[in-house]
Amino acid sequence: ATTYQTSMEHTVSYNTAGTYNLWVVRQDTYCSSNAVQLTINVNAIPDAPAITVNDVCEGSDVQFSATGTDIKWYKNSALVEEGATYSLQSVPAGSVQVSATQTVNGCTSAEAQSTATIHIIPNAPSAKNVTICDYSQIEAITVNSQEGATTTWYGDESHTQTVAIGTTYTPTKKETQTYYVTQTIQGCES
């Protein structure tokens, strides 16, 4: 079927990406011009970008990364950054939600949303100092840590010399020794 439009303006709408052709003819009462072909390229709306983020411990920086083209980052519906990454410094415990779009060939995707969880750093486990006499047997030292925590014993304050893992440790020598004990929950060490 042929459709004739008599005005100087014509609006067309296409629901599917692709290349479309239109022919324009000028017509007056007695004559018509030759048809002029117009090609319309309808670009596809791109998929939302893929976002990656790692959960971190409170006080750490959070970095969101997106894969796509011409990335724009939004927080609370406001544009906050452009580029492949968006970072927040020294984030408190809780969660942070951001979204991102990508624009390809002038078409902007829907927003992709991502949430980072910022875990609380647990308190140090509690323990009592143990004193023994020279003729006594070495006693095990037990610390109290939170349920589900991984308790780690260190021989140095810098936490580079792991001595044991668990809530109980029995020293091997009868001499004054200092141990540093931490607990780790959800990847955050006290």
PDB file of N, CA and C in Angstrom, residues 9 19 26 33 39 44 47 50 78 91 96 108 111 114 116 119 121 131 139 141-142 159 173-174 176:
ATOM      1  N   GLU A   9       6.518  18.080   6.592  1.00  0.00           N
ATOM      2  CA  GLU A   9       7.122  17.308   7.668  1.00  0.00           C
ATOM      3  C   GLU A   9       6.483  15.938   7.722  1.00  0.00           C
ATOM      4  N   THR A  19      18.135  -0.885   8.802  1.00  0.00           N
ATOM      5  CA  THR A  19      18.220   0.167   7.788  1.00  0.00           C
ATOM      6  C   THR A  19      16.907   0.192   7.028  1.00  0.00           C
ATOM      7  N   ARG A  26       7.868  15.140  -4.608  1.00  0.00           N
ATOM      8  CA  ARG A  26       7.155  16.420  -4.509  1.00  0.00           C
ATOM      9  C   ARG A  26       6.091  16.416  -5.589  1.00  0.00           C
ATOM     10  N   SER A  33       7.636  15.145  -8.932  1.00  0.00           N
ATOM     11  CA  SER A  33       9.078  15.071  -9.140  1.00  0.00           C
ATOM     12  C   SER A  33       9.512  13.612  -9.170  1.00  0.00           C
ATOM     13  N   THR A  39      17.715   7.086   3.256  1.00  0.00           N
ATOM     14  CA  THR A  39      18.038   5.884   4.027  1.00  0.00           C
ATOM     15  C   THR A  39      18.099   6.269   5.501  1.00  0.00           C
ATOM     16  N   ALA A  44      20.456  -0.044  17.359  1.00  0.00           N
ATOM     17  CA  ALA A  44      19.924  -0.840  18.467  1.00  0.00           C
ATOM     18  C   ALA A  44      20.262  -0.172  19.790  1.00  0.00           C
ATOM     19  N   ASP A  47      22.828  -3.230  25.332  1.00  0.00           N
ATOM     20  CA  ASP A  47      22.579  -3.857  26.628  1.00  0.00           C
ATOM     21  C   ASP A  47      23.184  -2.982  27.720  1.00  0.00           C
ATOM     22  N   ALA A  50      28.095  -4.378  31.977  1.00  0.00           N
ATOM     23  CA  ALA A  50      28.369  -5.351  33.043  1.00  0.00           C
ATOM     24  C   ALA A  50      29.216  -4.653  34.107  1.00  0.00           C
ATOM     25  N   ALA A  78      21.726  10.784  40.301  1.00  0.00           N
ATOM     26  CA  ALA A  78      22.550  11.905  39.849  1.00  0.00           C
ATOM     27  C   ALA A  78      23.827  11.388  39.183  1.00  0.00           C
ATOM     28  N   VAL A  91      35.008   4.286  52.801  1.00  0.00           N
ATOM     29  CA  VAL A  91      33.568   4.092  52.938  1.00  0.00           C
ATOM     30  C   VAL A  91      33.245   3.457  54.297  1.00  0.00           C
ATOM     31  N   VAL A  96      26.624   0.369  49.430  1.00  0.00           N
ATOM     32  CA  VAL A  96      26.608   1.470  48.471  1.00  0.00           C
ATOM     33  C   VAL A  96      26.037   0.922  47.178  1.00  0.00           C
ATOM     34  N   THR A 108      21.483   5.115  24.321  1.00  0.00           N
ATOM     35  CA  THR A 108      21.860   4.841  25.706  1.00  0.00           C
ATOM     36  C   THR A 108      21.094   3.638  26.234  1.00  0.00           C
ATOM     37  N   GLU A 111      19.792   1.298  32.745  1.00  0.00           N
ATOM     38  CA  GLU A 111      20.770   1.309  33.827  1.00  0.00           C
ATOM     39  C   GLU A 111      21.014  -0.101  34.364  1.00  0.00           C
ATOM     40  N   SER A 114      24.387  -2.008  40.736  1.00  0.00           N
ATOM     41  CA  SER A 114      25.325  -2.849  41.473  1.00  0.00           C
ATOM     42  C   SER A 114      25.431  -2.331  42.909  1.00  0.00           C
ATOM     43  N   ALA A 116      27.699  -2.663  46.537  1.00  0.00           N
ATOM     44  CA  ALA A 116      28.880  -3.132  47.268  1.00  0.00           C
ATOM     45  C   ALA A 116      28.515  -3.180  48.748  1.00  0.00           C
ATOM     46  N   HIS A 119      31.784  -4.331  54.966  1.00  0.00           N
ATOM     47  CA  HIS A 119      31.678  -5.091  56.217  1.00  0.00           C
ATOM     48  C   HIS A 119      32.339  -4.366  57.381  1.00  0.00           C
ATOM     49  N   ILE A 121      34.642  -4.056  60.587  1.00  0.00           N
ATOM     50  CA  ILE A 121      35.864  -4.695  61.089  1.00  0.00           C
ATOM     51  C   ILE A 121      35.563  -5.145  62.517  1.00  0.00           C
ATOM     52  N   THR A 131      50.189 -16.998  83.209  1.00  0.00           N
ATOM     53  CA  THR A 131      51.487 -17.066  83.878  1.00  0.00           C
ATOM     54  C   THR A 131      51.639 -18.482  84.429  1.00  0.00           C
ATOM     55  N   GLU A 139      50.420 -24.252  79.703  1.00  0.00           N
ATOM     56  CA  GLU A 139      48.960 -24.262  79.563  1.00  0.00           C
ATOM     57  C   GLU A 139      48.552 -23.691  78.205  1.00  0.00           C
ATOM     58  N   ILE A 141      46.393 -21.422  75.829  1.00  0.00           N
ATOM     59  CA  ILE A 141      45.785 -20.092  75.935  1.00  0.00           C
ATOM     60  C   ILE A 141      44.540 -20.104  75.053  1.00  0.00           C
ATOM     61  N   THR A 142      43.434 -19.658  75.614  1.00  0.00           N
ATOM     62  CA  THR A 142      42.179 -19.629  74.855  1.00  0.00           C
ATOM     63  C   THR A 142      41.690 -18.194  74.754  1.00  0.00           C
ATOM     64  N   HIS A 159      51.824  -8.817  62.078  1.00  0.00           N
ATOM     65  CA  HIS A 159      50.972  -9.907  61.578  1.00  0.00           C
ATOM     66  C   HIS A 159      51.554 -10.581  60.333  1.00  0.00           C
ATOM     67  N   LYS A 173      57.433 -23.263  74.257  1.00  0.00           N
ATOM     68  CA  LYS A 173      58.597 -22.974  75.094  1.00  0.00           C
ATOM     69  C   LYS A 173      58.146 -22.329  76.391  1.00  0.00           C
ATOM     70  N   LYS A 174      58.909 -22.629  77.464  1.00  0.00           N
ATOM     71  CA  LYS A 174      58.657 -22.004  78.770  1.00  0.00           C
ATOM     72  C   LYS A 174      59.497 -20.738  78.868  1.00  0.00           C
ATOM     73  N   THR A 176      58.905 -16.130  78.411  1.00  0.00           N
ATOM     74  CA  THR A 176      57.958 -15.044  78.200  1.00  0.00           C
ATOM     75  C   THR A 176      57.793 -14.824  76.702  1.00  0.00           C
TER      76      THR A 176
END
